[in-house]
Amino acid sequence: MNLASQIERYLPRQLLELVRDISKEANQLGQKAYLVGGVVRDLLLGYPNFDLDLVIEGDAVKLARQVAEIRQTKLIIHPRFGTAKLSYGNFTLDMATARGETYAEHGALPTVTPGTLNDDLFRRDFSINAMAMSLMPNNYGELVDPYQGRDDLEQHLIRILHLRSFSDDATRILRAIRYEQRLGFELEPQTAQRLKQDISMLDTISGDRIRHELELTFREKHPEYAIKRLGELGALQRINPCLKGNGWIAEKFDKARSLSKPGQLSSLYLCLLVYSLHERENEQLICRLNMPTKLARALRDTLRLKRRLHLLDKSSIKHSEIYYLLHQYDPLAIQANVVASESSTACSNLELFLTKLRYVKTSLNGDKLKRLGIPAGPELGKILQVLHKAKLDGEVKTRVEEEKLALLLKP
Ligand code: CTP
């Protein structure tokens, strides 16, 4: 099988030129270069994927340096790992020296040793991700498929390469389901059996790595499918016993997509995932996933605001009241409650805050009040707040009206 015509068809011209240069340079240096992993899988499926990973039998860093010089591309090198990242236009390309891996203990990061392309493919998660495409001039485009990944693609199967795969690296449990749901594939029977058997191995994975995998799941078009499946398999509950992947999640994830900016979506999904948790369970999850401070705050605020949502469930509420109820909550937590709340009145009050009220500012500030003869001190702070409330409630509109009110309030 030769994929040369597929890469000509699918890769943008800029990337293709870079790949050709790498091929030429590798050949001159007596090294062998291969495209590997996701891009090969997606070429065979006919999906665009511009995330290029290359494995080099030789020295990836030396080759990357050479190509970067010829092409004038940006280059980041990690000599310790034998890897390099080339940036070219809007694209990046990762190069790694071929390596084998062994795992000293379950869930630990692997011990890496130099190896052949086959070693490098064998250390991978699933057969469909363990294929390569040669970039050598003599067999450019040739598929390298030692673990029958192409057959599995045709039969729509996710298959591990060896029986220790999930216990070596239990993030693969989450990855398996992500690919299964993304591609509409099935777990090959022995893989399914092993996955179920090894669910408890998720305990061996650090919080950061689990969180990273969840974030990758949240980048999928329909992460609720994978979340539901992980719930059915007991993998979600292994991360936190109270997490659920039910129909409510599916409905709310769908709504989140229609309301949220793409950059926020992943964090918003997480806020919705914890929505049914008690605060103590939420704290356990924050700790288990080693959440960064900002995200932890959004999760905590989501649940705190949920408890106070009834205060916003009235249409007669003043704008200033909405503002002062909400201004201390993380906007993401407010957005999560917009998605999760069943009350349309509470929702429109939350949205009013997010779209308008939080941006309302008075024209006068402390300095300007002092110039009006109001002395510095706690009274000045109170006057500023009265002005702000009056502005929110439409009782003052212009700077002149603010000044009039300030002078009336002057002690
Ligand atoms: N990989 C692995 N085990 C992991 C993570 C990654 O074996 N725990 C391998 C897989 O072969 C994968 C490659 O590293 O193809 C690159 O990882 P990643 O970028 O996460 O995967 P892609 O295949 O590029 O997946 P996606 O389409 O989701 O980007």
XYZ file of C-alpha atoms and ligand atoms in Angstrom:
440
model
C 0.000 0.000 0.000
C 1.368 3.410 -0.938
C 0.027 6.671 0.493
C 2.023 9.141 -1.618
C -1.014 10.333 -3.564
C -3.059 10.724 -0.324
C -0.536 13.047 1.268
C -0.323 15.075 -1.941
C -4.096 15.428 -1.791
C -4.595 16.054 1.946
C -1.615 18.076 3.132
C -1.437 21.830 2.530
C 1.316 22.807 0.099
C 3.479 24.433 2.804
C 3.504 21.297 4.930
C 4.109 19.071 1.972
C 7.182 21.108 1.001
C 8.509 20.796 4.535
C 7.963 17.032 4.519
C 9.794 16.763 1.174
C 12.735 18.751 2.552
C 12.929 16.487 5.585
C 12.863 13.470 3.314
C 15.721 14.874 1.198
C 17.855 15.932 4.164
C 17.327 12.643 6.011
C 18.476 10.781 2.947
C 21.613 12.922 2.648
C 22.433 12.325 6.316
C 21.910 8.586 5.873
C 18.869 8.661 8.223
C 15.373 7.269 7.734
C 12.296 9.413 8.289
C 8.697 8.255 8.706
C 5.348 9.902 9.293
C 3.688 8.059 12.186
C 0.588 7.795 14.344
C -2.564 9.866 13.948
C -1.739 11.390 10.572
C -1.217 7.964 8.939
C -4.432 6.661 10.499
C -6.339 9.691 9.242
C -4.796 9.558 5.751
C -6.115 6.010 5.444
C -9.525 7.133 6.685
C -9.533 10.130 4.345
C -9.688 12.716 7.168
C -7.557 15.855 7.171
C -4.985 15.935 9.997
C -2.198 18.505 9.920
C -0.644 17.434 13.220
C 2.445 15.772 11.853
C 4.566 13.402 13.941
C 7.773 12.021 12.470
C 9.979 9.239 13.754
C 13.593 9.235 12.677
C 15.846 6.201 12.584
C 19.015 8.195 13.225
C 19.192 11.513 15.028
C 15.995 13.621 14.978
C 17.666 16.638 16.591
C 20.494 16.791 14.045
C 18.046 16.418 11.170
C 15.669 19.038 12.602
C 18.563 21.523 12.989
C 19.530 21.046 9.363
C 15.978 21.440 8.049
C 15.345 24.486 10.253
C 18.411 26.155 8.781
C 17.446 25.474 5.170
C 13.790 26.403 5.624
C 14.321 29.185 8.166
C 11.707 27.621 10.445
C 11.379 28.092 14.191
C 12.887 25.223 16.135
C 12.484 23.998 19.702
C 14.768 21.188 20.789
C 14.604 18.811 23.754
C 18.018 17.112 23.504
C 17.322 14.908 26.564
C 14.360 13.305 24.816
C 15.847 13.388 21.307
C 12.864 15.409 20.060
C 12.396 18.629 18.111
C 9.458 20.778 17.095
C 9.561 22.732 13.850
C 7.103 25.593 13.316
C 6.431 26.643 9.786
C 3.735 29.169 8.935
C 0.661 28.065 10.855
C 1.876 24.507 11.188
C 4.050 22.590 13.610
C 5.745 19.300 13.087
C 7.164 17.027 15.798
C 10.249 14.919 15.178
C 11.521 12.197 17.502
C 14.395 9.751 17.353
C 12.988 6.208 17.172
C 12.803 4.694 20.650
C 11.603 1.761 22.640
C 9.936 2.055 26.031
C 9.696 -0.078 29.137
C 7.597 0.616 32.200
C 9.305 0.133 35.589
C 5.922 0.193 37.321
C 2.258 0.606 36.416
C 1.362 4.159 35.479
C 4.937 5.464 35.750
C 6.435 7.394 32.871
C 8.329 4.958 30.646
C 12.058 4.343 30.527
C 13.183 5.233 27.028
C 15.931 3.533 25.024
C 17.038 4.182 21.419
C 15.353 1.783 19.047
C 14.146 0.979 15.551
C 10.948 2.113 13.861
C 9.351 -1.183 14.870
C 10.257 -0.633 18.540
C 8.764 2.810 18.262
C 5.525 1.490 16.793
C 5.315 -1.288 19.379
C 5.372 1.205 22.277
C 2.139 2.784 21.004
C -1.424 2.472 22.262
C -3.512 0.871 19.496
C -2.884 -0.832 16.180
C -4.617 1.987 14.282
C -2.076 4.426 15.791
C 0.902 2.130 15.231
C 1.376 2.615 11.499
C 4.023 4.629 9.685
C 4.563 6.009 6.201
C 8.057 6.011 4.734
C 9.586 9.285 3.579
C 12.601 7.584 1.997
C 13.079 8.514 -1.678
C 13.265 4.836 -2.699
C 9.870 3.919 -1.198
C 8.254 7.293 -0.502
C 4.678 6.817 0.716
C 5.007 3.116 1.555
C 2.825 2.036 4.487
C 4.614 0.305 7.380
C 2.003 -1.672 9.287
C 3.523 -4.417 11.478
C 0.459 -4.742 13.762
C -2.315 -4.895 11.137
C -3.641 -1.430 11.878
C -5.080 -1.135 8.390
C -7.148 -4.303 8.835
C -8.435 -2.926 12.134
C -9.330 0.355 10.477
C -11.291 -1.576 7.875
C -13.026 -3.650 10.531
C -13.615 -0.608 12.748
C -11.692 -2.029 15.699
C -9.636 -0.493 18.508
C -7.019 -3.071 19.453
C -4.154 -2.924 21.962
C -0.787 -4.280 20.865
C -0.112 -6.391 23.956
C -1.971 -7.440 27.087
C -0.029 -5.151 29.451
C -0.971 -2.058 27.482
C -3.620 -0.637 29.864
C -1.730 -1.558 33.013
C 1.473 0.035 31.650
C -0.404 3.215 30.837
C -4.007 3.448 32.012
C -4.546 6.794 30.237
C -5.080 4.441 27.288
C -8.432 3.488 28.845
C -9.621 7.047 28.250
C -7.888 7.186 24.866
C -9.494 3.917 23.701
C -12.959 5.280 24.400
C -12.126 8.629 22.834
C -11.155 6.926 19.539
C -13.995 4.408 19.767
C -16.575 7.179 20.034
C -14.878 9.605 17.640
C -14.576 7.036 14.871
C -17.704 5.005 15.640
C -15.483 1.901 16.116
C -15.706 -0.957 18.628
C -13.216 -2.307 21.112
C -11.850 -5.604 19.811
C -13.130 -8.292 22.271
C -9.837 -9.036 24.030
C -9.092 -5.300 24.261
C -12.539 -4.730 25.793
C -11.971 -7.512 28.291
C -8.558 -6.158 29.308
C -9.864 -2.604 29.541
C -12.620 -3.673 31.958
C -10.195 -5.775 33.958
C -7.697 -2.908 34.240
C -10.069 -0.060 35.166
C -8.516 0.081 38.660
C -5.165 0.914 37.002
C -6.502 4.453 36.575
C -5.482 4.864 40.225
C -1.845 4.646 39.121
C -2.112 7.713 36.887
C -1.279 11.189 38.158
C -4.016 13.824 38.369
C -2.346 15.960 35.713
C -2.309 13.115 33.202
C -5.939 12.162 33.821
C -6.967 15.799 33.530
C -5.032 16.124 30.282
C -6.846 13.096 28.830
C -10.215 14.481 29.922
C -9.326 17.761 28.246
C -8.516 15.875 25.040
C -11.895 14.141 25.324
C -13.543 17.543 25.727
C -11.988 18.650 22.419
C -14.001 15.998 20.587
C -17.062 17.068 18.640
C -19.381 15.127 20.968
C -17.508 14.437 24.219
C -20.775 13.372 25.876
C -20.630 10.080 23.946
C -17.258 9.203 25.458
C -18.316 10.457 28.902
C -21.414 8.242 28.788
C -19.396 5.223 27.734
C -16.731 5.858 30.401
C -19.582 5.977 32.905
C -20.979 2.660 31.685
C -17.555 1.066 31.984
C -17.016 2.407 35.518
C -13.967 4.445 34.437
C -15.531 7.803 35.390
C -16.443 6.467 38.831
C -12.881 5.274 39.274
C -11.757 8.886 38.900
C -14.470 10.019 41.319
C -17.273 7.730 42.576
C -19.918 10.450 42.130
C -19.254 11.326 38.474
C -21.992 10.343 36.045
C -22.267 10.296 32.259
C -26.051 10.349 31.975
C -28.617 11.915 29.654
C -28.564 15.159 31.620
C -24.855 15.552 30.762
C -25.568 14.872 27.085
C -28.303 17.506 26.969
C -26.232 20.119 28.816
C -23.030 19.513 26.817
C -25.054 20.088 23.687
C -26.449 23.331 25.077
C -22.950 24.399 26.207
C -21.719 24.114 22.613
C -24.428 26.389 21.363
C -23.720 29.059 24.015
C -19.996 29.031 24.729
C -16.931 30.467 23.014
C -14.763 27.584 21.721
C -11.814 28.546 23.960
C -13.897 28.101 27.115
C -15.773 24.993 26.176
C -13.471 22.450 27.791
C -13.621 24.176 31.212
C -17.358 24.636 30.852
C -17.843 20.898 30.246
C -15.894 20.226 33.423
C -18.121 22.609 35.431
C -21.149 20.729 34.079
C -19.608 17.371 34.884
C -19.370 18.351 38.570
C -22.787 20.026 38.668
C -24.470 17.147 40.489
C -21.627 16.721 42.988
C -21.717 17.852 46.596
C -19.051 20.331 47.589
C -17.042 17.693 49.430
C -17.055 15.391 46.380
C -16.041 18.343 44.241
C -13.083 19.014 46.553
C -12.020 15.369 46.180
C -12.105 15.697 42.397
C -10.189 18.989 42.468
C -7.537 17.248 44.541
C -7.504 14.040 42.443
C -7.079 15.959 39.190
C -4.659 18.456 40.687
C -6.738 21.247 39.196
C -5.007 24.559 38.510
C -6.210 27.342 40.839
C -8.317 29.149 38.270
C -10.183 26.053 37.179
C -10.685 24.924 40.794
C -12.213 28.320 41.549
C -14.618 28.012 38.609
C -15.709 24.551 39.814
C -16.243 25.702 43.402
C -18.115 28.822 42.286
C -20.338 26.720 40.016
C -21.656 24.764 42.984
C -21.856 27.794 45.309
C -23.867 29.716 42.762
C -26.104 26.718 42.127
C -27.166 26.908 45.790
C -28.071 30.613 45.460
C -29.755 30.407 42.084
C -33.249 30.688 43.612
C -32.408 34.319 44.517
C -32.248 35.097 40.797
C -35.472 33.346 39.939
C -37.599 36.505 39.947
C -38.328 38.868 37.096
C -38.810 41.924 39.318
C -35.230 41.861 40.625
C -33.219 45.113 40.324
C -30.147 45.152 38.073
C -27.989 46.306 40.980
C -29.192 43.337 43.023
C -28.231 40.957 40.194
C -24.833 42.604 39.934
C -23.997 42.410 43.617
C -25.226 38.813 43.837
C -22.974 37.716 40.998
C -19.928 39.945 40.737
C -17.721 37.764 42.899
C -18.309 34.557 40.967
C -16.044 33.345 38.186
C -17.761 34.136 34.835
C -17.298 30.504 33.810
C -19.306 29.379 36.847
C -22.055 31.824 35.865
C -22.016 30.474 32.318
C -22.232 26.901 33.660
C -25.315 27.863 35.636
C -26.871 29.446 32.535
C -26.479 26.075 30.833
C -27.543 23.970 33.814
C -30.397 25.965 35.314
C -33.944 24.884 34.498
C -35.376 28.340 35.298
C -35.601 30.635 32.276
C -35.927 33.686 34.559
C -32.736 32.845 36.478
C -31.008 32.174 33.144
C -31.920 35.538 31.668
C -30.724 37.303 34.825
C -27.424 35.428 34.661
C -27.072 36.280 30.985
C -27.915 39.914 31.617
C -25.022 40.024 34.080
C -22.614 38.318 31.670
C -23.484 40.382 28.625
C -24.173 43.827 30.164
C -24.183 44.438 33.899
C -20.630 43.326 34.600
C -19.334 45.993 32.204
C -21.333 48.920 33.674
C -18.985 51.560 35.091
C -19.651 55.005 36.553
C -18.073 58.013 34.841
C -16.863 59.288 38.215
C -14.106 57.628 40.172
C -12.487 58.353 43.553
C -10.221 61.123 42.242
C -13.043 62.860 40.454
C -15.197 62.725 43.605
C -12.340 64.275 45.612
C -12.192 67.078 43.067
C -15.881 67.673 43.788
C -14.876 68.264 47.408
C -15.766 64.851 48.822
C -13.066 63.859 51.320
C -11.167 60.567 51.018
C -12.316 57.836 53.398
C -15.014 55.216 53.852
C -17.794 57.682 52.949
C -16.278 58.169 49.514
C -16.339 54.389 48.948
C -20.024 54.272 49.922
C -20.868 57.142 47.552
C -19.103 55.344 44.697
C -21.186 52.244 45.387
C -24.450 54.222 45.490
C -23.484 55.811 42.163
C -22.707 52.403 40.672
C -26.053 50.974 41.815
C -27.892 54.032 40.482
C -26.121 53.634 37.144
C -26.984 49.906 36.998
C -30.628 50.633 37.767
C -30.814 53.428 35.192
C -31.434 56.098 37.824
C -28.479 58.130 36.565
C -27.314 58.085 32.977
C -24.873 60.929 32.362
C -21.807 62.243 34.173
C -23.721 65.411 35.115
C -26.448 63.287 36.768
C -23.766 61.337 38.638
C -22.216 64.598 39.861
C -25.595 65.864 41.051
C -26.239 62.669 42.990
C -22.708 62.665 44.457
C -23.123 66.230 45.732
C -26.484 65.307 47.277
C -24.773 62.450 49.120
C -21.783 64.590 50.194
C -21.434 64.389 54.003
N 0.469 7.428 22.201
C 0.458 6.251 22.914
N 0.052 6.209 24.212
C -0.360 7.347 24.826
C -0.340 8.567 24.122
C 0.084 8.573 22.809
O 0.804 5.224 22.362
N -0.751 7.302 26.097
C 0.951 7.434 20.787
C -0.111 7.042 19.770
O 0.498 6.240 18.812
C -0.512 8.350 19.121
C 0.783 9.161 19.233
O 1.418 8.712 20.432
O -0.896 8.165 17.776
C 0.544 10.657 19.324
O -0.309 10.968 20.423
P -1.467 12.006 20.259
O -0.960 13.239 19.641
O -2.197 12.093 21.563
O -2.409 11.186 19.280
P -2.920 11.346 17.804
O -2.956 9.991 17.200
O -2.223 12.430 17.087
O -4.425 11.607 18.157
P -5.437 12.698 17.856
O -6.017 12.343 16.555
O -6.409 12.632 18.996
O -4.654 13.979 17.878
